[in-house]
């Protein structure tokens, strides 16, 4: 029996095809961020655990997600635009947060020319998003 961790990280198929080690990077970061948020006491109330899905997208898939969100009429979901490349949808009734994060065209160019920075770059970008979530949800920063 496997339980889903509170924080999950996925990468768009186009990103997986372009960066062959992105899946191992996201798996490592998923474990790391779940541990860090656990030690920061994000899950003190076991009856109300916030689940967070971080989804890495290409510029094209991010634009598609953004377009579909603008057409959404679900009033129980709060949509927050943290920046031009990060949109978070919070469903209060289920305590679920879905963050769609674009790897911009300039970031893609950088990661293609300097593949060694992929892990550190994604880690920094996702940590920033998690700390924005922490601030929004009145949780400790990681």
Coordinates of N, CA and C in Angstrom, one line a residue:
X1 N 0.8 -1.2 0.0 CA 0.0 0.0 0.0 C 0.9 1.2 0.0
X2 N 0.7 2.1 -1.0 CA 1.5 3.3 -1.0 C 0.5 4.5 -0.8
X3 N 1.0 5.4 0.0 CA 0.2 6.7 0.2 C 0.8 7.8 -0.6
X4 N 0.0 8.7 -1.1 CA 0.4 9.8 -1.8 C 1.0 10.8 -0.8
X5 N 2.1 11.4 -1.2 CA 2.8 12.4 -0.4 C 2.0 13.7 -0.5
X6 N 2.1 14.6 0.4 CA 1.4 15.9 0.3 C 1.8 16.7 -0.8
X7 N 3.1 16.7 -1.2 CA 3.6 17.5 -2.3 C 4.0 16.5 -3.4
X8 N 3.5 16.7 -4.6 CA 3.9 15.9 -5.8 C 4.3 16.9 -6.8
X9 N 5.3 16.4 -7.6 CA 5.9 17.2 -8.7 C 5.8 16.4 -10.0
X10 N 5.2 17.1 -11.0 CA 5.2 16.4 -12.3 C 5.8 17.4 -13.4
X11 N 6.3 16.8 -14.4 CA 6.8 17.5 -15.5 C 6.1 17.2 -16.8
X12 N 5.7 18.1 -17.6 CA 5.1 18.0 -18.9 C 5.9 17.0 -19.8
X13 N 5.2 16.2 -20.6 CA 5.9 15.2 -21.4 C 7.0 15.9 -22.3
X14 N 6.7 17.0 -22.8 CA 7.7 17.7 -23.7 C 9.0 18.1 -22.9
X15 N 8.8 18.4 -21.6 CA 10.0 18.7 -20.8 C 10.8 17.4 -20.5
X16 N 10.0 16.3 -20.3 CA 10.7 15.0 -20.0 C 11.5 14.6 -21.3
X17 N 10.9 14.8 -22.5 CA 11.5 14.4 -23.7 C 12.8 15.3 -24.0
X18 N 12.7 16.6 -23.6 CA 13.8 17.5 -23.8 C 15.0 17.3 -22.8
X19 N 14.6 17.1 -21.5 CA 15.6 17.0 -20.5 C 15.5 15.6 -19.9
X20 N 16.4 14.7 -20.3 CA 16.2 13.3 -19.9 C 16.3 13.0 -18.4
X21 N 16.9 13.9 -17.7 CA 17.1 13.6 -16.2 C 16.1 14.4 -15.4
X22 N 15.1 15.0 -16.0 CA 14.2 15.9 -15.2 C 13.3 15.0 -14.3
X23 N 13.0 13.8 -14.7 CA 12.2 13.0 -13.8 C 12.9 12.6 -12.5
X24 N 14.2 12.3 -12.7 CA 14.9 11.9 -11.4 C 15.1 13.2 -10.6
X25 N 15.3 14.3 -11.2 CA 15.4 15.6 -10.5 C 14.1 15.9 -9.7
X26 N 13.0 15.8 -10.4 CA 11.7 16.1 -9.7 C 11.4 15.0 -8.6
X27 N 11.8 13.8 -8.8 CA 11.6 12.8 -7.8 C 12.4 13.1 -6.5
X28 N 13.6 13.5 -6.7 CA 14.5 13.9 -5.6 C 13.9 15.1 -4.9
X29 N 13.5 16.1 -5.6 CA 13.0 17.3 -5.0 C 11.7 17.1 -4.3
X30 N 10.9 16.2 -4.8 CA 9.6 15.8 -4.2 C 9.9 15.3 -2.8
X31 N 10.8 14.3 -2.7 CA 11.2 13.8 -1.4 C 11.8 14.9 -0.5
X32 N 12.6 15.7 -1.0 CA 13.3 16.7 -0.2 C 12.2 17.7 0.3
X33 N 11.4 18.2 -0.6 CA 10.4 19.2 -0.2 C 9.3 18.7 0.8
X34 N 9.0 17.4 0.6 CA 8.0 16.8 1.6 C 8.7 16.7 3.0
X35 N 10.0 16.3 3.0 CA 10.7 16.3 4.3 C 10.8 17.7 4.9
X36 N 11.2 18.7 4.1 CA 11.3 20.0 4.6 C 10.0 20.6 5.2
X37 N 8.9 20.4 4.4 CA 7.7 20.9 4.9 C 7.2 20.2 6.1
X38 N 7.5 18.9 6.2 CA 7.1 18.1 7.4 C 7.9 18.7 8.6
X39 N 9.1 18.9 8.5 CA 9.9 19.5 9.6 C 9.5 20.9 9.9
X40 N 8.9 21.6 9.0 CA 8.5 23.0 9.2 C 7.0 23.0 9.7
X41 N 6.5 21.8 10.0 CA 5.2 21.7 10.7 C 4.1 22.1 9.8
X42 N 4.1 21.9 8.5 CA 3.0 22.2 7.6 C 1.8 21.3 7.8
X43 N 2.1 20.1 8.4 CA 1.0 19.1 8.5 C 0.6 18.8 9.9
X44 N 0.6 19.9 10.8 CA 0.3 19.7 12.2 C -1.1 19.2 12.4
X45 N -2.1 19.6 11.6 CA -3.5 19.1 11.7 C -3.7 18.0 10.8
X46 N -3.7 16.8 11.3 CA -3.8 15.6 10.4 C -5.2 15.5 9.7
X47 N -6.2 16.2 10.2 CA -7.5 16.2 9.7 C -7.6 17.1 8.5
X48 N -6.7 18.0 8.3 CA -6.7 19.0 7.3 C -5.4 19.2 6.7
X49 N -4.9 18.2 6.0 CA -3.6 18.3 5.3 C -3.7 18.9 3.9
X50 N -2.9 19.9 3.7 CA -2.9 20.6 2.4 C -2.1 19.7 1.5
X51 N -2.7 19.4 0.3 CA -1.9 18.7 -0.7 C -1.6 19.7 -1.8
X52 N -0.4 19.5 -2.3 CA 0.1 20.5 -3.3 C 0.7 19.7 -4.5
X53 N 0.2 20.0 -5.7 CA 0.7 19.4 -6.9 C 1.4 20.5 -7.7
X54 N 2.7 20.4 -7.9 CA 3.5 21.3 -8.7 C 3.7 20.7 -10.1
X55 N 3.2 21.4 -11.1 CA 3.3 20.9 -12.4 C 4.1 21.8 -13.3
X56 N 5.3 21.3 -13.7 CA 6.2 22.0 -14.6 C 5.7 21.9 -16.0
X57 N 5.6 23.1 -16.7 CA 5.1 23.1 -18.1 C 6.0 23.9 -19.0
X58 N 5.8 23.6 -20.3 CA 6.5 24.4 -21.3 C 5.7 25.7 -21.5
X59 N 6.3 26.6 -22.2 CA 5.6 27.9 -22.5 C 4.2 27.6 -23.1
X60 N 4.2 26.7 -24.1 CA 3.0 26.4 -24.8 C 1.9 25.7 -23.9
X61 N 2.3 24.7 -23.2 CA 1.4 24.0 -22.3 C 0.9 24.9 -21.2
X62 N 1.8 25.8 -20.7 CA 1.4 26.8 -19.7 C 0.3 27.7 -20.2
X63 N 0.5 28.2 -21.5 CA -0.5 29.1 -22.1 C -1.8 28.4 -22.2
X64 N -1.8 27.1 -22.6 CA -3.0 26.3 -22.7 C -3.7 26.2 -21.3
X65 N -3.0 25.9 -20.3 CA -3.5 25.8 -18.9 C -4.1 27.1 -18.5
X66 N -3.4 28.2 -18.8 CA -3.9 29.5 -18.4 C -5.2 29.8 -19.2
X67 N -5.3 29.5 -20.4 CA -6.5 29.7 -21.2 C -7.7 28.9 -20.6
X68 N -7.5 27.6 -20.3 CA -8.5 26.8 -19.7 C -9.0 27.3 -18.4
X69 N -8.1 27.9 -17.6 CA -8.4 28.4 -16.3 C -9.3 29.7 -16.4
X70 N -9.0 30.5 -17.4 CA -9.8 31.7 -17.6 C -11.2 31.4 -18.0
X71 N -11.5 30.2 -18.5 CA -12.8 29.8 -18.9 C -13.5 29.0 -17.8
X72 N -12.8 28.7 -16.7 CA -13.4 27.9 -15.6 C -14.4 28.8 -14.9
X73 N -15.4 28.1 -14.5 CA -16.5 28.8 -13.7 C -16.7 28.2 -12.3
X74 N -15.7 27.4 -11.9 CA -15.9 26.8 -10.5 C -15.6 27.8 -9.4
X75 N -16.6 28.2 -8.7 CA -16.5 29.2 -7.7 C -15.8 28.7 -6.4
X76 N -15.7 27.4 -6.2 CA -15.0 26.9 -5.0 C -13.5 26.9 -5.2
X77 N -13.0 27.3 -6.3 CA -11.6 27.3 -6.6 C -11.1 28.7 -6.7
X78 N -10.1 29.1 -5.8 CA -9.5 30.4 -5.9 C -8.2 30.3 -6.8
X79 N -8.2 31.2 -7.7 CA -7.0 31.2 -8.6 C -6.1 32.4 -8.3
X80 N -4.8 32.1 -8.1 CA -3.8 33.1 -7.7 C -2.7 33.1 -8.8
X81 N -2.5 34.3 -9.3 CA -1.4 34.5 -10.3 C -0.2 35.0 -9.5
X82 N 0.7 34.1 -9.1 CA 1.9 34.5 -8.3 C 2.8 35.3 -9.1
X83 N 2.9 35.0 -10.4 CA 3.8 35.8 -11.3 C 3.3 35.4 -12.8
X84 N 4.0 35.9 -13.7 CA 3.7 35.7 -15.1 C 3.8 34.2 -15.5
X85 N 4.6 33.5 -14.7 CA 4.9 32.1 -15.0 C 4.4 31.1 -14.0
X86 N 3.6 31.5 -13.0 CA 3.1 30.7 -11.9 C 1.7 31.0 -11.6
X87 N 0.8 30.0 -11.8 CA -0.6 30.1 -11.4 C -0.9 29.0 -10.4
X88 N -1.6 29.4 -9.4 CA -2.0 28.4 -8.4 C -3.5 28.4 -8.2
X89 N -4.1 27.2 -8.2 CA -5.5 27.1 -8.0 C -5.7 26.3 -6.7
X90 N -6.5 27.0 -5.8 CA -6.7 26.4 -4.4 C -8.2 26.0 -4.3
X91 N -8.4 24.7 -4.1 CA -9.7 24.2 -3.8 C -9.9 24.0 -2.3
X92 N -10.5 25.0 -1.6 CA -10.6 25.0 -0.2 C -11.4 23.8 0.4
X93 N -12.4 23.3 -0.4 CA -13.2 22.2 0.1 C -12.4 20.9 0.3
X94 N -11.4 20.8 -0.6 CA -10.6 19.6 -0.5 C -9.2 19.8 0.0
X95 N -8.8 21.1 0.3 CA -7.5 21.4 0.8 C -6.4 21.0 -0.2
X96 N -6.7 21.3 -1.5 CA -5.8 20.9 -2.6 C -5.4 22.2 -3.3
X97 N -4.1 22.2 -3.7 CA -3.5 23.3 -4.4 C -2.8 22.7 -5.6
X98 N -3.1 23.3 -6.8 CA -2.5 22.9 -8.0 C -1.8 24.1 -8.5
X99 N -0.4 24.0 -8.6 CA 0.4 25.1 -9.1 C 0.9 24.7 -10.5
X100 N 0.6 25.5 -11.5 CA 1.2 25.3 -12.8 C 2.3 26.3 -13.0
X101 N 3.5 25.8 -13.3 CA 4.7 26.6 -13.3 C 5.3 26.4 -14.7
X102 N 5.5 27.5 -15.4 CA 6.1 27.5 -16.7 C 7.6 27.6 -16.6
X103 N 8.3 26.7 -17.4 CA 9.7 26.9 -17.7 C 9.7 27.8 -18.9
X104 N 10.0 29.1 -18.8 CA 9.9 30.0 -19.9 C 10.9 29.7 -21.0
X105 N 10.7 30.3 -22.1 CA 11.5 30.1 -23.3 C 13.0 30.5 -23.0
X106 N 13.2 31.6 -22.3 CA 14.6 31.9 -21.9 C 15.2 30.9 -20.9
X107 N 14.4 30.4 -20.0 CA 14.9 29.4 -19.1 C 15.2 28.1 -19.8
X108 N 14.4 27.8 -20.8 CA 14.6 26.5 -21.6 C 15.9 26.7 -22.3
X109 N 16.2 27.8 -22.9 CA 17.4 28.1 -23.7 C 18.6 27.9 -22.7
X110 N 18.5 28.5 -21.5 CA 19.6 28.3 -20.5 C 19.8 26.9 -20.2
X111 N 18.7 26.1 -19.9 CA 18.8 24.8 -19.5 C 19.3 23.8 -20.6
X112 N 19.1 24.2 -21.8 CA 19.6 23.4 -22.9 C 21.1 23.6 -23.1
X113 N 21.5 24.9 -23.0 CA 22.9 25.2 -23.2 C 23.8 24.8 -22.0
X114 N 23.2 24.8 -20.8 CA 23.9 24.5 -19.6 C 23.1 23.4 -18.7
X115 N 23.1 22.2 -19.2 CA 22.3 21.2 -18.6 C 22.7 20.9 -17.1
X116 N 23.9 21.2 -16.7 CA 24.3 21.0 -15.4 C 23.6 21.8 -14.3
X117 N 22.9 22.9 -14.7 CA 22.2 23.8 -13.8 C 20.7 23.4 -13.6
X118 N 20.3 22.3 -14.4 CA 18.9 21.9 -14.3 C 18.4 21.7 -12.9
X119 N 19.1 20.8 -12.2 CA 18.6 20.5 -10.8 C 18.5 21.7 -9.9
X120 N 19.6 22.5 -9.9 CA 19.6 23.6 -9.0 C 18.6 24.7 -9.4
X121 N 18.4 24.8 -10.7 CA 17.4 25.8 -11.2 C 16.0 25.5 -10.8
X122 N 15.7 24.2 -11.1 CA 14.3 23.8 -10.8 C 14.1 23.8 -9.2
X123 N 15.1 23.4 -8.5 CA 15.0 23.4 -7.0 C 14.7 24.9 -6.5
X124 N 15.4 25.8 -7.0 CA 15.2 27.2 -6.6 C 13.9 27.7 -7.0
X125 N 13.4 27.4 -8.2 CA 12.1 27.9 -8.7 C 11.0 27.3 -7.9
X126 N 11.1 26.0 -7.6 CA 10.0 25.3 -6.9 C 10.0 25.8 -5.4
X127 N 11.2 26.0 -4.8 CA 11.3 26.5 -3.5 C 10.6 27.8 -3.3
X128 N 10.8 28.7 -4.3 CA 10.2 30.0 -4.3 C 8.7 29.9 -4.3
X129 N 8.2 29.0 -5.2 CA 6.7 28.8 -5.3 C 6.2 28.3 -3.9
X130 N 6.9 27.3 -3.3 CA 6.4 26.7 -2.1 C 6.5 27.8 -1.0
X131 N 7.4 28.7 -1.0 CA 7.5 29.7 0.0 C 6.4 30.8 -0.2
X132 N 6.0 31.0 -1.4 CA 4.8 31.9 -1.7 C 3.5 31.2 -1.2
X133 N 3.4 29.9 -1.4 CA 2.3 29.2 -0.8 C 2.3 29.2 0.7
X134 N 3.5 29.1 1.3 CA 3.6 29.1 2.8 C 3.1 30.5 3.3
X135 N 3.5 31.5 2.6 CA 3.1 32.9 3.0 C 1.6 33.0 2.9
X136 N 1.1 32.6 1.8 CA -0.4 32.7 1.5 C -1.2 31.9 2.6
X137 N -0.7 30.7 3.0 CA -1.4 29.8 3.9 C -1.0 30.0 5.3
X138 N -0.2 31.0 5.6 CA 0.3 31.3 7.0 C 1.1 30.1 7.6
X139 N 2.0 29.5 6.8 CA 2.9 28.4 7.2 C 4.3 28.9 7.2
X140 N 5.1 28.1 7.9 CA 6.6 28.5 8.0 C 7.2 28.3 6.6
X141 N 8.2 29.2 6.3 CA 8.9 29.1 5.1 C 9.9 27.9 5.2
X142 N 10.3 27.4 4.0 CA 11.2 26.3 4.0 C 12.5 26.8 3.4

